Short mmCIF file of C-alpha atoms and ligand atoms in Angstrom, two decimals:
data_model
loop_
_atom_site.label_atom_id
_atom_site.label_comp_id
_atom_site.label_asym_id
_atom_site.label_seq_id
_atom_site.Cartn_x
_atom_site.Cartn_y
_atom_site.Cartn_z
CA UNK X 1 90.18 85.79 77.24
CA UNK X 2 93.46 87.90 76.55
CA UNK X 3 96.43 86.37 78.03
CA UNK X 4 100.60 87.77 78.89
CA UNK X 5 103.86 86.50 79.43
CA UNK X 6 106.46 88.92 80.46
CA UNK X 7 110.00 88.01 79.63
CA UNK X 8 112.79 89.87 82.42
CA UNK X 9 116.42 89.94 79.66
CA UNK X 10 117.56 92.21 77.41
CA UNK X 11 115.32 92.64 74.40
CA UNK X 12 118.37 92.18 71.97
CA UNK X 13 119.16 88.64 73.20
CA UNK X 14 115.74 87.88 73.88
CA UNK X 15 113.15 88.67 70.71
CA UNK X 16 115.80 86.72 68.39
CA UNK X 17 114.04 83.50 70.91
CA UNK X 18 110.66 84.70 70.16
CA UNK X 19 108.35 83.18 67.57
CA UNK X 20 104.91 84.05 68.24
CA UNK X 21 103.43 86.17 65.34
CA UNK X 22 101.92 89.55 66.72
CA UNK X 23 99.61 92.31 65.22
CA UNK X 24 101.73 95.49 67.02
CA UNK X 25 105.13 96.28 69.03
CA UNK X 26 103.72 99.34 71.60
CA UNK X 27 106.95 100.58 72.88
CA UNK X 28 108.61 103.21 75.11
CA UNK X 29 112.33 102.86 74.44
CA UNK X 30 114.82 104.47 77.26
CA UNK X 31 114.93 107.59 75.07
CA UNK X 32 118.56 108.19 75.49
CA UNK X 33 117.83 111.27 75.30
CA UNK X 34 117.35 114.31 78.62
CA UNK X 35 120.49 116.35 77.99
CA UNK X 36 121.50 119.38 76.20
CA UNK X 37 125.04 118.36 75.44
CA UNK X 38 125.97 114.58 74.87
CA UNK X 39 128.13 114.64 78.26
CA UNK X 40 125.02 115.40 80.06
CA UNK X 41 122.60 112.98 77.94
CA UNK X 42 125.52 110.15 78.30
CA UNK X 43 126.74 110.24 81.73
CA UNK X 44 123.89 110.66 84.33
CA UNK X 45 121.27 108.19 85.46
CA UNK X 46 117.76 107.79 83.96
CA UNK X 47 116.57 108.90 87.56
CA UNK X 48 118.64 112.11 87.58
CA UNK X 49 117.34 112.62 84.16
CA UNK X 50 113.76 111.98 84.51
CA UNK X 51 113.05 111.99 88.22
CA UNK X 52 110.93 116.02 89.33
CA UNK X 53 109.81 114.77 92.58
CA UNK X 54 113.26 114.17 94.39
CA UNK X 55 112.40 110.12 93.27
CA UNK X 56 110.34 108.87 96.12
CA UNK X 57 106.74 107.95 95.53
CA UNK X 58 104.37 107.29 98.59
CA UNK X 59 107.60 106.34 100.72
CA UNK X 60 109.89 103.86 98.08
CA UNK X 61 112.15 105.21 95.68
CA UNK X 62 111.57 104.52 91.89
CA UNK X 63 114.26 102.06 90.49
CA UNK X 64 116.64 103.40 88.34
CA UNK X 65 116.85 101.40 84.49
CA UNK X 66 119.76 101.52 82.18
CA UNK X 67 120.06 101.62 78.83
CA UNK X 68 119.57 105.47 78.87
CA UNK X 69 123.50 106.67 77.74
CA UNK X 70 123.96 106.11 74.28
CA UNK X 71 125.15 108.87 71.89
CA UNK X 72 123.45 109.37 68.83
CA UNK X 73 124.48 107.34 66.40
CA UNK X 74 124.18 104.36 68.69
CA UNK X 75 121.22 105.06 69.84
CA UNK X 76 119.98 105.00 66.03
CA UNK X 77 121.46 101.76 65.05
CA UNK X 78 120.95 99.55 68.48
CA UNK X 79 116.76 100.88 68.12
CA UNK X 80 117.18 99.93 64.49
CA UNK X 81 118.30 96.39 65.79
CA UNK X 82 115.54 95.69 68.51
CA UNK X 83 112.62 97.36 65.79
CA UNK X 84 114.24 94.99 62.95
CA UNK X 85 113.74 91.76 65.48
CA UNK X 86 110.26 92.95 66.58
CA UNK X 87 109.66 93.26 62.80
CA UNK X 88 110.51 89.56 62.01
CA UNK X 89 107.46 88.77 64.27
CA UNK X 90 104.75 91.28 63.37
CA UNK X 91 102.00 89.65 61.10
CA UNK X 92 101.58 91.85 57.27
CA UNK X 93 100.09 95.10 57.99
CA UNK X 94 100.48 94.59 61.75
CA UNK X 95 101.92 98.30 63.28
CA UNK X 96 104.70 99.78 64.95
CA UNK X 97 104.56 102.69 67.54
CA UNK X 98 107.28 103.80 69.01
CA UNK X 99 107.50 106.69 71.72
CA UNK X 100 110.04 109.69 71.68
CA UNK X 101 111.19 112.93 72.47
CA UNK X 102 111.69 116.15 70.07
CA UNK X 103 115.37 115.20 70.80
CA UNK X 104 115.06 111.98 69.26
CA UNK X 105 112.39 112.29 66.61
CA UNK X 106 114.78 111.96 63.74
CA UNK X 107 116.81 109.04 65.19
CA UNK X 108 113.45 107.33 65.98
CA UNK X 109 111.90 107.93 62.23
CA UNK X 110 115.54 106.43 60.82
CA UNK X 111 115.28 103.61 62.97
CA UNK X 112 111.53 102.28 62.18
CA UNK X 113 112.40 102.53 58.38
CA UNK X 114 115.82 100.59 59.12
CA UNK X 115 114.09 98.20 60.56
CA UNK X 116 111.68 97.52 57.64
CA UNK X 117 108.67 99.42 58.40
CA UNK X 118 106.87 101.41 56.39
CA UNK X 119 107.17 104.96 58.34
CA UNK X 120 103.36 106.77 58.42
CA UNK X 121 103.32 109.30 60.67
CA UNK X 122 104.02 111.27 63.64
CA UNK X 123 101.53 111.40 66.01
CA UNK X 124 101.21 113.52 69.95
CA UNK X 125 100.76 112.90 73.36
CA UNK X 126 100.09 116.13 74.64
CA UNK X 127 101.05 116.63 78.73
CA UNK X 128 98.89 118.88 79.87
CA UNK X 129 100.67 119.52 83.10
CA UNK X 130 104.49 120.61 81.58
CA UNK X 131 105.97 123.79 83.03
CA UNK X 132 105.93 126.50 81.53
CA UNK X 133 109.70 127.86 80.76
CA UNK X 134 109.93 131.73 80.60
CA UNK X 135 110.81 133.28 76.85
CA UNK X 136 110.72 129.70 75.77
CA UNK X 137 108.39 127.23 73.75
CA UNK X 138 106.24 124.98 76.24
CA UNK X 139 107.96 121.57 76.41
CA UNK X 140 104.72 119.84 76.57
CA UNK X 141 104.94 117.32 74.18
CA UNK X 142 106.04 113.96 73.30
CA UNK X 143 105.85 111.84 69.97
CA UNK X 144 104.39 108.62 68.69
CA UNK X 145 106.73 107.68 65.57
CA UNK X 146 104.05 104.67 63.49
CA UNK X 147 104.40 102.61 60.72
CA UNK X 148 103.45 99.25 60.01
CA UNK X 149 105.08 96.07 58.37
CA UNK X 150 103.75 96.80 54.75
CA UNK X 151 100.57 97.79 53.57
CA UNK X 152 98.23 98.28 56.33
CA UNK X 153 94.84 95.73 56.25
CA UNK X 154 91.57 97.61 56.99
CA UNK X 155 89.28 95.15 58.73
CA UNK X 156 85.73 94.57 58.65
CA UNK X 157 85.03 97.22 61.72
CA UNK X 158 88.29 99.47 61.40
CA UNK X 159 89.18 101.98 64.30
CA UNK X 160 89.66 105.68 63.95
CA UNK X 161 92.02 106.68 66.28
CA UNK X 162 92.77 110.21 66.88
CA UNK X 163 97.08 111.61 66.14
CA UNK X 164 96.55 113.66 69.38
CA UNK X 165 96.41 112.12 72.93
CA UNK X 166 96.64 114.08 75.84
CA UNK X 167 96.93 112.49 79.78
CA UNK X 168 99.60 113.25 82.55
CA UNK X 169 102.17 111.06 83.29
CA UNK X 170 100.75 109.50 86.48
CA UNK X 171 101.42 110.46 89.89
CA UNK X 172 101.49 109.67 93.59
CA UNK X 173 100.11 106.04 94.56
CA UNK X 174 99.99 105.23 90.97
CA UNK X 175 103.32 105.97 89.97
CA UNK X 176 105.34 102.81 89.30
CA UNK X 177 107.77 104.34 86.94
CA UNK X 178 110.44 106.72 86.44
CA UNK X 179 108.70 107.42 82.42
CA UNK X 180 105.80 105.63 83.36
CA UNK X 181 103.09 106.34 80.25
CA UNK X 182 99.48 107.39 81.12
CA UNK X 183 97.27 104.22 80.89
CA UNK X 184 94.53 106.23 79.09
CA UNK X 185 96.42 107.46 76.36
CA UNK X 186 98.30 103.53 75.68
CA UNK X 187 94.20 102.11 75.99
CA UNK X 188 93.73 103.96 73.22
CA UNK X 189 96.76 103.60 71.11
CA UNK X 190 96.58 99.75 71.60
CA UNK X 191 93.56 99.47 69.31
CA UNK X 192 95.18 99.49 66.63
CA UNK X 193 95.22 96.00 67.36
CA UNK X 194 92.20 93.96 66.20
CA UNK X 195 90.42 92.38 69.17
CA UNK X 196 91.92 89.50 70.59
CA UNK X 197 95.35 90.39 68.93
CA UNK X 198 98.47 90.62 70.13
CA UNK X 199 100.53 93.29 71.86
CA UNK X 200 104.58 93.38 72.13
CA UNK X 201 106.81 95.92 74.11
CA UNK X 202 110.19 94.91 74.19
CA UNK X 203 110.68 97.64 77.30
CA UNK X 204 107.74 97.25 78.92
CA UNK X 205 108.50 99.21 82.43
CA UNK X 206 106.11 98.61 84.36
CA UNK X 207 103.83 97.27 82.19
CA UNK X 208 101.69 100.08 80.67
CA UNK X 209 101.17 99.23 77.56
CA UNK X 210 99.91 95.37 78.76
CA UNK X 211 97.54 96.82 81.16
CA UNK X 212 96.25 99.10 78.46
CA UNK X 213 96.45 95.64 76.30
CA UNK X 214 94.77 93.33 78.95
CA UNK X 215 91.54 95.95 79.65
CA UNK X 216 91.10 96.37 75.75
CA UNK X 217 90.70 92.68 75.08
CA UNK X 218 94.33 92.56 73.57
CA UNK X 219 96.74 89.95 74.66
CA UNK X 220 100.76 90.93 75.45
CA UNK X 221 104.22 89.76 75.02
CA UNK X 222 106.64 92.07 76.73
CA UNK X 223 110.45 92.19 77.88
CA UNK X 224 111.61 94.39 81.03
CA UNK X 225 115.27 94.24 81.75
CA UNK X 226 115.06 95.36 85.22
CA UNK X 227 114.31 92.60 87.22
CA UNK X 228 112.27 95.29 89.49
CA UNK X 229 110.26 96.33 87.28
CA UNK X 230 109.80 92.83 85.65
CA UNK X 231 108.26 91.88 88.63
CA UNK X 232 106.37 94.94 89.07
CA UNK X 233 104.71 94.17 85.46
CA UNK X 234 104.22 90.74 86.28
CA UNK X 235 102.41 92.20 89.33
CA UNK X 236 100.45 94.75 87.64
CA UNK X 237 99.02 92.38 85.33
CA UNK X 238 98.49 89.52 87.12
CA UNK X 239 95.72 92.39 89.04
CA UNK X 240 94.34 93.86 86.12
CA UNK X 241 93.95 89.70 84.54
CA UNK X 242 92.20 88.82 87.77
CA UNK X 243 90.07 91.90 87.51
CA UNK X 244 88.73 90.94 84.47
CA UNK X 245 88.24 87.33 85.25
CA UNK X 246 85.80 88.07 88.00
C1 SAM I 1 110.77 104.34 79.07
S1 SAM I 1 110.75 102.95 80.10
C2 SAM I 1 109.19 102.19 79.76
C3 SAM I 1 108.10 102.68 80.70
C4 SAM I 1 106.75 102.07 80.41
N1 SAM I 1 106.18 102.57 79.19
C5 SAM I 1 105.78 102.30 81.57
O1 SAM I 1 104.75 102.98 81.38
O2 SAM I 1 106.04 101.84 82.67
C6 SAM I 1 111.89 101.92 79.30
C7 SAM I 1 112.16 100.59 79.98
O3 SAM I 1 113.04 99.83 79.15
C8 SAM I 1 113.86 99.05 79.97
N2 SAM I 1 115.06 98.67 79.20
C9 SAM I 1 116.17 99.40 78.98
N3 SAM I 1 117.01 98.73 78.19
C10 SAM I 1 116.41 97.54 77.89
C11 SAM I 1 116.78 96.42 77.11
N4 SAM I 1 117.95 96.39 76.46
N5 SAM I 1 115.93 95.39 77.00
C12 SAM I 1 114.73 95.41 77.66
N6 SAM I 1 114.32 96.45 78.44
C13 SAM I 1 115.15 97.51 78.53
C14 SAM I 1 114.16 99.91 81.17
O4 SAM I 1 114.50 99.13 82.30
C15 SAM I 1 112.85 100.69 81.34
O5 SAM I 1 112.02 100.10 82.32
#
């Protein structure tokens, strides 16, 4: 039976504690990204940033997170830090995928390599529900930066997964999160992970990637440094554990 613990910290001061070998880190950094100049990308909140529906969702506002106002070049070396310390724990051939904008594609490819990865591709996670901007290029797409900790280790029954996912971000009663990921698209990603692995997201949210995890007979580690949405992952997957258990 797939198990999680969910650790509320930063994930700096916290994976250096960790010491449980995993197959994967599934992550969704703050993106430090949503501006077109660095004042704007530095100085307003991940809800002014991210937030299209005035913030509210069926009657409570989304929390805000921080972590989402570093420049570039910090940006680049802090995810180089928390990739290197998820590294350290991720068995030989185990994977990294790590979720970004076009903004920060090349600070997130420098960053997995810094960290000791092997970099391997790029893949997409189409959003089929974007607006359209007039004379412009669709901004419908983000990115899956991979790599994995070496040479990756067919198994006996390998997976082929697909480089192009498409699913909205979710909306309504099942919004939980600012940048909340489509559950869909992270049940899929997460095999990567042999059966009865395990998954770590050092920014879990609110807890996406270990749902995904949990349903697909994967078991999680995450860290959430928002104490709201710590407890709104611990929430989530306490329901989606007891689901399965019945
Ligand atoms: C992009 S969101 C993840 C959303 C998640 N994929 C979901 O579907 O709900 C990034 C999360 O990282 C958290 N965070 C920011 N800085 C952090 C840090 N230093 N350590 C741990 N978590 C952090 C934020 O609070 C935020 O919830």
């Amino acid at each position: 039976m797939p198990d999680w613990t969910l650790h509320q910290g930063d994930a700096l001061t916290l994976l250096p504690t960790l010491n449980t070998p995993v197959d994967a880190v599934i992550c969704d950094p703050p993106y430090n990204s949503g501006g077109r100049t660095m004042t704007e990308r530095t100085s307003r909140t991940a809800r002014e940033k991210y937030l299209t529906e005035g913030g509210r969702n069926h009657g409570h506002d989304l929390g805000d997170f921080t972590g989402d106002n570093r420049d570039q070049r910090s940006y680049t070396a802090w995810l180089s830090l928390v990739l290197a310390e998820s590294y350290r724990l991720i068995r030989p051939g185990g994977a990294a995928l790590v979720f970004t904008d076009w903004r920060q594609l090349p600070a997130t490819t420098d960053a997995l390599q810094a960290a000791g990865f092997t970099w391997r591709g790029v893949a997409v996670w189409h959003k089929p529900i974007a607006r359209p901007q007039p004379g412009r290029l669709r901004q419908d797409c983000e990115f899956i930066v991979w790599g994995s900790n070496g040479a990756m280790i067919p198994g006996n029954d390998p997976v082929y997964l697909p480089g192009h996912f498409t699913g909205s971000q979710p909306r309504g009663d099942t919004r939980l999160h600012i940048t909340q990921k489509p559950e869909d698209v992270m049940r899929q990603l997460v095999r990567i992970v042999p059966l009865d692995g395990i998954v770590l997201d050092p920014f879990a949210g609110s807890g996406t990637t270990g749902a995904a995890a949990l349903a697909e007979g994967r078991s999680f580690i995450g860290i959430e440094q928002s104490a709201t949405y710590a407890q709104r992952t611990r929430d989530r997957l306490a329901t989606v554990a007891a689901t399965l258990a019945v």
